[in-house]
Short mmCIF file of C-alpha atoms and ligand atoms in Angstrom, two decimals:
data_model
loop_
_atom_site.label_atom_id
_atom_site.label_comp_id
_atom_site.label_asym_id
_atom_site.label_seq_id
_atom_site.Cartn_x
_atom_site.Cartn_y
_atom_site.Cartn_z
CA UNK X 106 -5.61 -4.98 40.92
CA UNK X 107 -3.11 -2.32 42.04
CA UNK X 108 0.17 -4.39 41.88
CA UNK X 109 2.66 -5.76 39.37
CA UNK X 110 1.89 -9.18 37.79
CA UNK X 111 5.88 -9.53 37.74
CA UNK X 112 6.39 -7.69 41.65
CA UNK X 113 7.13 -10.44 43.68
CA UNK X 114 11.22 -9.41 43.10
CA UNK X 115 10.68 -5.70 43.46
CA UNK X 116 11.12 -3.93 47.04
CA UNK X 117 9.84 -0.59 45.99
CA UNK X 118 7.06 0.32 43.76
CA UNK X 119 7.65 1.41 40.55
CA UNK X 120 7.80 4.96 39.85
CA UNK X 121 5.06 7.04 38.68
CA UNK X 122 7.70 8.66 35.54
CA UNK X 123 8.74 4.32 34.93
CA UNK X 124 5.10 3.73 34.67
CA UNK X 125 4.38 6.30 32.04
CA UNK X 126 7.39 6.29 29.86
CA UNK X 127 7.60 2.52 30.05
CA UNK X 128 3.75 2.16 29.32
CA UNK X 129 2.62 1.00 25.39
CA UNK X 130 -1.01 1.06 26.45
CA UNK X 131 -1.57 3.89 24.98
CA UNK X 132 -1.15 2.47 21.64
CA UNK X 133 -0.81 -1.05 22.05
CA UNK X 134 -4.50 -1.59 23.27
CA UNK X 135 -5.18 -1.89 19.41
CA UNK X 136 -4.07 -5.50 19.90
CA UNK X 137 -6.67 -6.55 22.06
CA UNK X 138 -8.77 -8.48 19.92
CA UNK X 139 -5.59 -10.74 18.57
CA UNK X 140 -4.85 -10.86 22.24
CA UNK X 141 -7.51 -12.34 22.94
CA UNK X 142 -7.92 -14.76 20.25
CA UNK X 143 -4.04 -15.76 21.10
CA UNK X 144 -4.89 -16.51 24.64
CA UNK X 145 -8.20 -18.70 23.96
CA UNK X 146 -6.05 -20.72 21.44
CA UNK X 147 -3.36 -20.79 24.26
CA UNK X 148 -5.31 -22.08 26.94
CA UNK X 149 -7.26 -24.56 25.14
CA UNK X 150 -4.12 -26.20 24.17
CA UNK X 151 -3.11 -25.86 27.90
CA UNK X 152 -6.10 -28.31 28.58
CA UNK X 153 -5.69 -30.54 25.70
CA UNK X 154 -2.25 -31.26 26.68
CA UNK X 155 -2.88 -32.11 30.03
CA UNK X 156 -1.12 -29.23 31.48
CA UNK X 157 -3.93 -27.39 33.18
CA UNK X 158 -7.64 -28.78 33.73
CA UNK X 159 -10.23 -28.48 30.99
CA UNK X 160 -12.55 -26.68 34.11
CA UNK X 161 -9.75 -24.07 34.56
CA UNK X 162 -9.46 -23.67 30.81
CA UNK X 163 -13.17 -23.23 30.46
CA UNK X 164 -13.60 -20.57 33.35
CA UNK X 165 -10.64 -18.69 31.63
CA UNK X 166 -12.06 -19.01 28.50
CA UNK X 167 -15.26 -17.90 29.65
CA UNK X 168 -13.56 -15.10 31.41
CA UNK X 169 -11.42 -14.12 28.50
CA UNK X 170 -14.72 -13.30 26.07
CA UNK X 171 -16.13 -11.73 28.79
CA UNK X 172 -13.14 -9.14 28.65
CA UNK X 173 -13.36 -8.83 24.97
CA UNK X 174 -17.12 -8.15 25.20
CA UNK X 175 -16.69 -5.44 27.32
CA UNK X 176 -13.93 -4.15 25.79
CA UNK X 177 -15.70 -4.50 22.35
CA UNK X 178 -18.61 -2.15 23.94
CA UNK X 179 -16.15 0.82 25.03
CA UNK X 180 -16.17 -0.27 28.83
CA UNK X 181 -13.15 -1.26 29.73
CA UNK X 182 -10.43 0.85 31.68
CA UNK X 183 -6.84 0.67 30.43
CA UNK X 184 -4.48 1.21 32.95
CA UNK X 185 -1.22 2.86 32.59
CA UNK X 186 -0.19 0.98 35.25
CA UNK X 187 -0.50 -2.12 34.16
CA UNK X 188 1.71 -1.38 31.16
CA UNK X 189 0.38 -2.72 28.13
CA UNK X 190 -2.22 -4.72 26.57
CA UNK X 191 -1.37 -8.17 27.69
CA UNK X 192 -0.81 -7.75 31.52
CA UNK X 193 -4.14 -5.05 31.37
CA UNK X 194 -6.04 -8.26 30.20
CA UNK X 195 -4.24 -10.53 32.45
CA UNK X 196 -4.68 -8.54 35.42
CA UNK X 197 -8.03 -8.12 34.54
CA UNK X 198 -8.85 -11.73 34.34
CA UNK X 199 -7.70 -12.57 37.50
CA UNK X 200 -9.44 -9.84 39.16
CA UNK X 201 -12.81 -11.32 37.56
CA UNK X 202 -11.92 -15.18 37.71
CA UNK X 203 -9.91 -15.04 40.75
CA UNK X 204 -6.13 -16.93 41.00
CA UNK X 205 -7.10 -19.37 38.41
CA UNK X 206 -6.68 -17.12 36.14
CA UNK X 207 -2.73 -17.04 36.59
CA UNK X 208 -2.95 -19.98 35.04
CA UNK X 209 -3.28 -18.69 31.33
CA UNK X 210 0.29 -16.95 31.10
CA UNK X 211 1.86 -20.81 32.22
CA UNK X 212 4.37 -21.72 28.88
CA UNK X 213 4.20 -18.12 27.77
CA UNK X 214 5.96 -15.11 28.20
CA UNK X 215 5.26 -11.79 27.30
CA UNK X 216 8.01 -12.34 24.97
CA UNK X 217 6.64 -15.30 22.56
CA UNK X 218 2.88 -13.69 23.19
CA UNK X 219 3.50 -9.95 21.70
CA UNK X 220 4.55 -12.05 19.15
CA UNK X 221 2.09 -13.59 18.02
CA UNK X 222 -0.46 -10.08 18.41
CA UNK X 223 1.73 -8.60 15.92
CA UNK X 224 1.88 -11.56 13.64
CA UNK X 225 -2.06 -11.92 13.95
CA UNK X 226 -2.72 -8.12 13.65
CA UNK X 227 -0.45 -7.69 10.05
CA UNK X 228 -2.64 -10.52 9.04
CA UNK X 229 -5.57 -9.40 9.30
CA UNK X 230 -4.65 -5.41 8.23
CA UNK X 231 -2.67 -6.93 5.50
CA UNK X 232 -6.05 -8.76 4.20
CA UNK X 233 -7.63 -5.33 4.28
CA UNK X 234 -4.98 -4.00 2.08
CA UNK X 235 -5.32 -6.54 -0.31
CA UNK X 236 -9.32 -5.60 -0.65
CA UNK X 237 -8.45 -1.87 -0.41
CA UNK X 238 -5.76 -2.89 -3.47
CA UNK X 239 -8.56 -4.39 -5.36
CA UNK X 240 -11.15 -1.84 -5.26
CA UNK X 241 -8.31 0.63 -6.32
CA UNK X 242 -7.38 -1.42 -9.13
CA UNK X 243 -11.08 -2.41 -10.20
CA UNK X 244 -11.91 1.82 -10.68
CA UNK X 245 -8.82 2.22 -12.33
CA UNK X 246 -10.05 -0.46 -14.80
CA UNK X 247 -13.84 1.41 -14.93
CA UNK X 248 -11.97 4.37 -15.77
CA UNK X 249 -9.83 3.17 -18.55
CA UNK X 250 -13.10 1.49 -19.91
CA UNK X 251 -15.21 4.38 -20.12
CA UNK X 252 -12.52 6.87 -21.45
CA UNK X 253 -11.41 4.19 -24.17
CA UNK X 254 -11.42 6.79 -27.04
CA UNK X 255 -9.21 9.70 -25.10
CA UNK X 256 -5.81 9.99 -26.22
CA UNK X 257 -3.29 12.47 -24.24
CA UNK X 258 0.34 12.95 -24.93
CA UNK X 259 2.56 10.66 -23.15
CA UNK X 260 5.34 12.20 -21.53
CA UNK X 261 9.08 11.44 -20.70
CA UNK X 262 11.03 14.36 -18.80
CA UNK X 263 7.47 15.88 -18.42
CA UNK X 264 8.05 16.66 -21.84
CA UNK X 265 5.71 15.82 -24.60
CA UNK X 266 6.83 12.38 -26.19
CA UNK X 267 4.74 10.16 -27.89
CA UNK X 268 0.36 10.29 -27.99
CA UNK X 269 -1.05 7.42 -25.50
CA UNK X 270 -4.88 6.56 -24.91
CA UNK X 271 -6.17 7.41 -21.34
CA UNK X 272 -6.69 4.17 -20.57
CA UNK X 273 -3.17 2.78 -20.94
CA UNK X 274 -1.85 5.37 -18.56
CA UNK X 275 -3.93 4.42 -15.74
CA UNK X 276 -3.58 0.75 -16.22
CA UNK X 277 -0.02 1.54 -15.54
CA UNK X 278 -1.22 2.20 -12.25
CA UNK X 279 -3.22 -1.23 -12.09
CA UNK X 280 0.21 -3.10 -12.64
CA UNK X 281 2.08 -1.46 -9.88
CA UNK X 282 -0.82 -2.20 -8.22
CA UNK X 283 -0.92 -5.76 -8.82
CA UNK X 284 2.55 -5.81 -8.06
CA UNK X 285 2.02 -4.18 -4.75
CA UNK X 286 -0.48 -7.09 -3.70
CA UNK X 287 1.92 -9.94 -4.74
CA UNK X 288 4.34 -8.04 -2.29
CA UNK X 289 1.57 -7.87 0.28
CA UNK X 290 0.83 -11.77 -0.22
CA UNK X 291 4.36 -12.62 -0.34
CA UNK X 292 5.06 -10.82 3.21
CA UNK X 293 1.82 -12.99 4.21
CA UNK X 294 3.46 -16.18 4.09
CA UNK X 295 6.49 -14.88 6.54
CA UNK X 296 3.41 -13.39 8.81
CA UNK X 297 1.61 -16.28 9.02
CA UNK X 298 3.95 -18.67 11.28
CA UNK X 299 3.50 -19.12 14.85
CA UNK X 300 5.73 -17.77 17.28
CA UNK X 301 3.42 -19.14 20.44
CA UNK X 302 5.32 -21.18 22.46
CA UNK X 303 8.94 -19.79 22.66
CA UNK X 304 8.42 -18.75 25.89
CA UNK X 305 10.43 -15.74 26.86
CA UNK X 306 13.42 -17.08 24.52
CA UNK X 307 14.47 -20.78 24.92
CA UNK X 308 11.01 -23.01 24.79
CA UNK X 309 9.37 -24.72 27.65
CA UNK X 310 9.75 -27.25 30.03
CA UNK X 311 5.46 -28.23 29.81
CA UNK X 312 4.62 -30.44 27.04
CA UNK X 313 3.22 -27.67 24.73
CA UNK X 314 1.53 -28.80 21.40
CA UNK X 315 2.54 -25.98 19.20
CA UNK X 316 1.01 -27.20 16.14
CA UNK X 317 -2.18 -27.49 17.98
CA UNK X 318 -2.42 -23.51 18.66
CA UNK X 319 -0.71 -23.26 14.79
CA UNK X 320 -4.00 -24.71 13.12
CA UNK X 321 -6.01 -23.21 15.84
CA UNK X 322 -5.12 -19.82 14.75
CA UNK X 323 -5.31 -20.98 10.90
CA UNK X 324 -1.11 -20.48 10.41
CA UNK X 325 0.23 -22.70 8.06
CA UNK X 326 3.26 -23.16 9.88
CA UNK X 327 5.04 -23.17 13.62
CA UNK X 328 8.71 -21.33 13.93
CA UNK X 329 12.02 -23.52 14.26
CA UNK X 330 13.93 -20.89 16.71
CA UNK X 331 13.09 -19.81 20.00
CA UNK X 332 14.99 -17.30 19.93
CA UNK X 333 14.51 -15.96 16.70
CA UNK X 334 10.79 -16.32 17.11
CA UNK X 335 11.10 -13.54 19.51
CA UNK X 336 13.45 -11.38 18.18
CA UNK X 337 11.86 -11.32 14.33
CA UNK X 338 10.29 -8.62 13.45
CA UNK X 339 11.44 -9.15 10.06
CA UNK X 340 7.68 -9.58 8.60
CA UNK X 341 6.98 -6.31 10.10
CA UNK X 342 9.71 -4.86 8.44
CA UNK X 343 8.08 -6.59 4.87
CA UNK X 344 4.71 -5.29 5.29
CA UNK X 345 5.73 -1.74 6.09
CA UNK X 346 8.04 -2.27 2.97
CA UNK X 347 5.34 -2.86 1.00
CA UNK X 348 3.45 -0.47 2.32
CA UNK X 349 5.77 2.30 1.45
CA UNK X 350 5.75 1.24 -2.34
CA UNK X 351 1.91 1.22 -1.99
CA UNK X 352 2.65 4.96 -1.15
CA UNK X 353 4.92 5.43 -3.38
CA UNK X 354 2.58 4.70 -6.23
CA UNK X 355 -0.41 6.55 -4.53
CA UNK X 356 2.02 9.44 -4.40
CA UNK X 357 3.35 9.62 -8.40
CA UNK X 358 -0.29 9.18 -9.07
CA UNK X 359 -1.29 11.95 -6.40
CA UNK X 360 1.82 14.10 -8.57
CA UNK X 361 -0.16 13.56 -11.78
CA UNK X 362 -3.38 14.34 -11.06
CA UNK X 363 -1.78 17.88 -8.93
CA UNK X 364 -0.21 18.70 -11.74
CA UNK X 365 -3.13 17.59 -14.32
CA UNK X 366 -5.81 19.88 -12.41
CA UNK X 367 -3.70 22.53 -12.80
CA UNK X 368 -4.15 25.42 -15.26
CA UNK X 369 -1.49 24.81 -17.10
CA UNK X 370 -2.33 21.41 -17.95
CA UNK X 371 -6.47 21.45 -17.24
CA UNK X 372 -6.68 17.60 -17.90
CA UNK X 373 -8.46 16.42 -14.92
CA UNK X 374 -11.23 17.83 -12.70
CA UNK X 375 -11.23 16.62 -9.86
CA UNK X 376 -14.25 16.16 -7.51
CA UNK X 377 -15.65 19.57 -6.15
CA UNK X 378 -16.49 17.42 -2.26
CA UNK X 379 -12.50 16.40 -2.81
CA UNK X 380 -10.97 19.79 -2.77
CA UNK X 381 -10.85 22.55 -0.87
CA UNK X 382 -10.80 26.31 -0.92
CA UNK X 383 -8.51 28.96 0.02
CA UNK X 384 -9.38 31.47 2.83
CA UNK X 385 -8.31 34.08 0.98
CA UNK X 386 -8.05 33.73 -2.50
CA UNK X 387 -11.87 33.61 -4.06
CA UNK X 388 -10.85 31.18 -7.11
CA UNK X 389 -8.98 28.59 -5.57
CA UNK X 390 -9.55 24.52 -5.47
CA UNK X 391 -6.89 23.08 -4.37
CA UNK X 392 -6.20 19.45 -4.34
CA UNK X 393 -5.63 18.73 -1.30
CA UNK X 394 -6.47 15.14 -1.04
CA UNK X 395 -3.46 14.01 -3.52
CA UNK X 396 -1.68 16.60 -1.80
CA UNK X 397 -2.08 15.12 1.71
CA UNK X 398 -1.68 11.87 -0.13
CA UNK X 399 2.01 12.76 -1.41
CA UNK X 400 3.35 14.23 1.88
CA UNK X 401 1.89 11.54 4.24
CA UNK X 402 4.25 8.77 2.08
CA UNK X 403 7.06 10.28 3.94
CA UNK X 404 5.65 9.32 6.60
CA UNK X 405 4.94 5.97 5.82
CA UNK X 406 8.70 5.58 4.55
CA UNK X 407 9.77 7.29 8.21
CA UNK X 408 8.43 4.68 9.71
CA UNK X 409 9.96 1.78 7.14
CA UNK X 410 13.27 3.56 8.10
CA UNK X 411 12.10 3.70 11.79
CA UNK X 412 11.70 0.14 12.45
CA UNK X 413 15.01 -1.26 10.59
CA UNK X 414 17.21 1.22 12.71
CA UNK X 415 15.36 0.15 16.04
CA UNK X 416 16.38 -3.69 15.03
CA UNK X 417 19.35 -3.17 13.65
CA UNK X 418 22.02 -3.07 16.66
CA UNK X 419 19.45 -5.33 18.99
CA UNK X 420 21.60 -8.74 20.47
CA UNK X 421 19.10 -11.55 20.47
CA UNK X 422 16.74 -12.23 21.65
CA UNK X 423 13.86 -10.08 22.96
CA UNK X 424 14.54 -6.23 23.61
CA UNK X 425 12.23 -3.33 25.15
CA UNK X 426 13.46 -1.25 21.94
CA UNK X 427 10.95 -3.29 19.95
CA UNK X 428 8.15 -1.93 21.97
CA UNK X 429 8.65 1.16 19.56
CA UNK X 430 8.00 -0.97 17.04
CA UNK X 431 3.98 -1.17 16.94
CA UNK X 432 2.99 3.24 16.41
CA UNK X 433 5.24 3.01 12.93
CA UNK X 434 3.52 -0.47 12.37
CA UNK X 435 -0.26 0.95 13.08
CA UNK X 436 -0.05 4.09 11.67
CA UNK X 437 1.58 3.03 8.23
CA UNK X 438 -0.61 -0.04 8.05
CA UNK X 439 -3.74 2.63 8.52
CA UNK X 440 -2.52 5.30 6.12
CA UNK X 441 -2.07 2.46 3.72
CA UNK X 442 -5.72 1.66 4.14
CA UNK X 443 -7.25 5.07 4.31
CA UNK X 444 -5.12 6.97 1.20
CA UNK X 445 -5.96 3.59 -0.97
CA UNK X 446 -9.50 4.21 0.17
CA UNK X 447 -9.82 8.01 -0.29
CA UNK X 448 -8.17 7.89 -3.67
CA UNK X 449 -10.14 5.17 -4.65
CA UNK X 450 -13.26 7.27 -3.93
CA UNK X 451 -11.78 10.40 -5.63
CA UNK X 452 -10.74 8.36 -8.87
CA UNK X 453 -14.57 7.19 -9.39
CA UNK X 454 -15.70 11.26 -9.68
CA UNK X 455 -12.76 12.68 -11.67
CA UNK X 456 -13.56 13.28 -14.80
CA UNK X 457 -11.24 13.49 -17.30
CA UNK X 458 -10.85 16.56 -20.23
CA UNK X 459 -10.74 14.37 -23.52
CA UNK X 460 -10.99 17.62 -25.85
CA UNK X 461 -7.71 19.38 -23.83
CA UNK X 462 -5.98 16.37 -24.33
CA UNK X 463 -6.59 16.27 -27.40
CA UNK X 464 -4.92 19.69 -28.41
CA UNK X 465 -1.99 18.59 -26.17
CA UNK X 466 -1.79 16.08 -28.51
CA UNK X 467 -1.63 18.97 -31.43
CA UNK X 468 1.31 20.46 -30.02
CA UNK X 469 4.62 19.10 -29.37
CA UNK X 470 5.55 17.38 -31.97
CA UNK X 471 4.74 13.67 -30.76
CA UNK X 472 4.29 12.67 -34.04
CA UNK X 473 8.06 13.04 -35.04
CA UNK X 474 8.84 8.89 -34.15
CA UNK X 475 6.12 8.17 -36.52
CA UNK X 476 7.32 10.28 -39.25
CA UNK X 477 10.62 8.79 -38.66
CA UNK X 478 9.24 4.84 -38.61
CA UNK X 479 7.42 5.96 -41.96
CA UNK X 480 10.95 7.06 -43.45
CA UNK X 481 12.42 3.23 -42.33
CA UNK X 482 9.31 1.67 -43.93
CA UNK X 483 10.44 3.41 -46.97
CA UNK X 484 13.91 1.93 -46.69
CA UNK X 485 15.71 4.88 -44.71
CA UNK X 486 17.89 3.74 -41.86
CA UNK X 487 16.41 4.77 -38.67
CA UNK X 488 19.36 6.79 -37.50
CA UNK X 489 19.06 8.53 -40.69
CA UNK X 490 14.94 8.79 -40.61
CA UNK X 491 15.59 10.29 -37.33
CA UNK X 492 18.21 13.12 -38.57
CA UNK X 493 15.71 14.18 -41.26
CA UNK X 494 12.59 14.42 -39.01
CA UNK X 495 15.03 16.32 -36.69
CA UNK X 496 15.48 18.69 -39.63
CA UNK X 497 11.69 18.72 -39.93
CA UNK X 498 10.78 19.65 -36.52
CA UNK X 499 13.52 22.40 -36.79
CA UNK X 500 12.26 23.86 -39.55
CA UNK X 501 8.54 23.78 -38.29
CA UNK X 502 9.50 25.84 -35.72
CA UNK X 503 11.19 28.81 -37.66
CA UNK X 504 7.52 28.67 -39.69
CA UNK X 505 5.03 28.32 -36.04
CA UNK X 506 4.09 24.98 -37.58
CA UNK X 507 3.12 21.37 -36.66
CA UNK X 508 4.63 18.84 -38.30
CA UNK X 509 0.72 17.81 -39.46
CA UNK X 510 0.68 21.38 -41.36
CA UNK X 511 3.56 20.27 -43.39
CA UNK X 512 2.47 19.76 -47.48
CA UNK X 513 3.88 17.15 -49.03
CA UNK X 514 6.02 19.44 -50.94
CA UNK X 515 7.30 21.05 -47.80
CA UNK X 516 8.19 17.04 -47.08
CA UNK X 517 9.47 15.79 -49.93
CA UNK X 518 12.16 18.54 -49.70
CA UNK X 519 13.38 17.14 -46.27
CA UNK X 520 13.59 13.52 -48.23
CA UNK X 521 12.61 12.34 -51.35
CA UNK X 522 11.09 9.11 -50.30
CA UNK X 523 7.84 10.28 -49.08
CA UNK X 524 5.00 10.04 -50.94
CA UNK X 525 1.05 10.58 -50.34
CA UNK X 526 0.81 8.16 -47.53
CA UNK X 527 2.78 10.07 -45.06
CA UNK X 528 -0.52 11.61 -44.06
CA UNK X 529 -1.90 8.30 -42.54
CA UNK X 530 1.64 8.69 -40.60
CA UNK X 531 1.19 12.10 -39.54
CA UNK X 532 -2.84 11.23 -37.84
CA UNK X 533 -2.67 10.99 -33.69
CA UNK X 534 -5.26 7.89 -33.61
CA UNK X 535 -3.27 6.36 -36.17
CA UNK X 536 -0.31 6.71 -34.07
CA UNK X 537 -1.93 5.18 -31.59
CA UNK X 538 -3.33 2.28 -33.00
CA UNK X 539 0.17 1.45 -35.29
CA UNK X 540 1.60 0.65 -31.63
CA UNK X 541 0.36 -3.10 -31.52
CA UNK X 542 3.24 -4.43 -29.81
CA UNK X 543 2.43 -6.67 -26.74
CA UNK X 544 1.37 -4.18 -24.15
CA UNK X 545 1.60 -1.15 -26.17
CA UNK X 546 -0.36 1.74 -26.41
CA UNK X 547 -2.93 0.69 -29.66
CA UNK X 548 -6.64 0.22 -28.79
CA UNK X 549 -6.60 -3.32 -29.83
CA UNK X 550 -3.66 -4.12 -27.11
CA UNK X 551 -5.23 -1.95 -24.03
CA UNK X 552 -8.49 -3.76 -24.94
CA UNK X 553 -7.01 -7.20 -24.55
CA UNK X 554 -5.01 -5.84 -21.47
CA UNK X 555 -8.78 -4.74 -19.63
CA UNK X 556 -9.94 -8.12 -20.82
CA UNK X 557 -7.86 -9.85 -18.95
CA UNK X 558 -7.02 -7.74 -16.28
CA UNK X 559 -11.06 -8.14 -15.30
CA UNK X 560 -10.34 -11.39 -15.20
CA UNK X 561 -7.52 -11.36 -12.86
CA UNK X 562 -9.75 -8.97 -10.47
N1 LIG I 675 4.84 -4.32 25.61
C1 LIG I 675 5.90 -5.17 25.23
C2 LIG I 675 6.25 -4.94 23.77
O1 LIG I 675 5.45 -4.40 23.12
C3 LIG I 675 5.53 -6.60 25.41
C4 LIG I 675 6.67 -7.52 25.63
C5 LIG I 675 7.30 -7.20 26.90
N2 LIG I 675 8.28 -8.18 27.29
C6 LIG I 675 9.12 -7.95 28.29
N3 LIG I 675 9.97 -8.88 28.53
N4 LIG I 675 9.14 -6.86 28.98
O2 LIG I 675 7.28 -5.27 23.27
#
């Protein structure tokens, strides 16, 4: 079928330039399925109401999975000329069921239908999010597990602060996490509403039964405006929101584990099949994957920033401009999925450097708030506490010395109050374990935290 399905008002044929720039095939075929499953819950309510006969529904039907077969098997031709998805599959059904096959697009417009693909395509990629979110999480609770004992320093400013276990860093991760799949669930409850049904703006004149196609589809509910149904694009804009904190998080994770493989810190190995090698330099591994990981974020928040610019000056209701909506919407939606999926799979082979750690842990003085909470369980104002151990770390560093190395005569000059039990003060573990406040740092709290966070996966 050579000709427009909306020529009958056109005296000249389009031309060749119109076709291609005005075309979304090229991208938009990826809503064929949801197409599909949008017209056979369409035209089965078409029947049930009366509106067309239940033979005419069933040849469509029939017609309509005969498409998606073929197109399912890689042998169907998308033609630029037939602009997008929805009139390639129309046109395409008519050609193979003849002029009853008009009869699908009757109480539908383009309009209400490209809808409803959208709505049914974030559905379905926002459900593999959720999994990809889950697997992510469920290594990054495997990891904290099995490196239980590892302590590191914890930093603020990138500076060495206090000493952390291992495993309540990278459950830090598993909350953001957790927060990024509420967001993802939350955006599903705005994506799941039918927009089916609005026609090209104001409704229908045929006796539609919109809650019929609703529970069809399995949305929980049907949308009040016309208009609005077809202008919205407001869940879009969610799900690429939460998308780009999904990146986000990826990305400061990506940072760490750059800077961790490094030299200068040497915390982390990464995976020798996850790096890569430098075509000049004999020595190199470079880590490429959190690399690529980091920069493709600002993609993902391009196409956040994309999307509300393209709706924000648009009078209601529909507007071609939101055709530019769907290559932001696909490609964050898959670089969602695949960095989740490819740092997932690099997280399960990095192994961690508990022994450099360790010595990080040596250095740095991130014992100095303990020696100054020792000082206030001795009575000493903290303010005051943290003057002296000030004075302490000062003088360590005139003599190259930790704060550990100190005797306790070398102590008792900076205040009299200390006594023999500073030492169980001045011990990393100890540290660790002292901080038993609800979700702290101590073994005893990250245990309870895994505990429960297993159950919660
Ligand atoms: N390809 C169009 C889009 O993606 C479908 C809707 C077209 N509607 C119209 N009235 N031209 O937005």
């Amino acid at each position: 079928m050579a000709t427009k399905l909306w020529g009958g008002r056109f005296a000249e044929k389009t031309a060749k330039e119109v076709d291609e720039f005005n075309a979304s095939i090229s991208f938009d075929y990826k809503l064929w399925p949801y197409d599909i499953e949008g017209s056979l819950a369409h035209v089965k309510m078409l029947a049930r109401q009366k509106i067309i006969s239940q033979k005419d529904s069933s040849s469509i039907q029939k017609g309509l999975k005969s498409i998606a077969q073929d197109i399912a098997q890689g042998r169907f031709e998308w033609k630029t000329d037939q602009e997008d998805v929805h009139l390639n599959i129309e046109a395409e059904l008519i050609d193979r069921i003849g002029p009853v096959g008009g009869k699908l697009h009757t109480a539908r417009s383009r309009n209400d239908q490209v809808a409803l693909d959208a709505r049914l395509y974030c559905r379905s990629q926002a459900k593999i999010i959720l999994k990809e979110l889950n697997n992510f999480q469920r290594v990054l609770v495997q990891l904290a597990e099995e490196n239980i004992e590892v302590i590191l320093p914890g930093y603020t400013h990138l500076q060495r602060a206090q000493p952390i276990l291992l495993a309540h860093h990278l459950l830090a991760y598993v909350e953001m996490a957790a927060r990024d799949s509420e967001r993802i669930c939350d955006a599903l409850k705005r994506i799941e509403i039918l927009p089916l049904g609005a026609g090209a703006l104001a409704g229908t004149t045929f006796p539609i039964d919109r809650h019929f196609v609703a529970k069809e589809l399995g949305f929980s509910r049907v949308s009040n405006n016309s208009l609005d149904s077809v202008s919205d694009r407001d869940f879009m804009i969610e799900l690429l929101s939460a998308c780009a904190l999904i990146l986000t998080h990826l990305s400061r994770l990506s940072e760490e584990l750059i800077l961790w493989s490094s030299f200068e810190f040497f915390f982390v190995a990464l995976p020798d099949n996850f790096c890569t090698g430098s075509s000049m330099m004999p020595q190199k591994k470079n880590p490429d994957i959190p690399e690529l990981i980091r920069g493709k974020t600002g993609r993902v928040f391009g196409n956040l920033m994309g999307l509300l610019t393209v709706m924000k000056g648009l009078p209601l209701a529909y507007n071609k401009d939101m055709q530019e909506d769907k290559e932001g919407l696909f490609d964050s939606v898959e670089t969602t999925q695949t960095c989740l999926r490819i740092m997932t799979l690099m997280l399960q082979k990095t192994k961690f450097r508990a022994e450099v750690m360790k010595k990080a842990t040596q250095e740095g003085f991130v014992l100095a708030t303990d020696l100054a909470d020792y000082l206030v369980t001795k009575g000493i104002p903290f303010r005051d506490a943290h003057h002296i151990v000030g004075q302490a770390v000062l003088y360590c560093q005139t003599k190259n010395k930790t704060l550990e190395d100190l005797s306790l005569e070398e102590l008792q000059k900076m205040s009299k109050a200390i006594e023999q039990d500073v030492f169980s003060w001045l011990n990393i573990e100890n540290a660790v374990n002292r901080r038993k406040s609800f979700g702290g740092t101590a073994k005893s709290e990250v245990k309870k935290q895994i505990s429960q966070i297993k159950k919660r996966l």
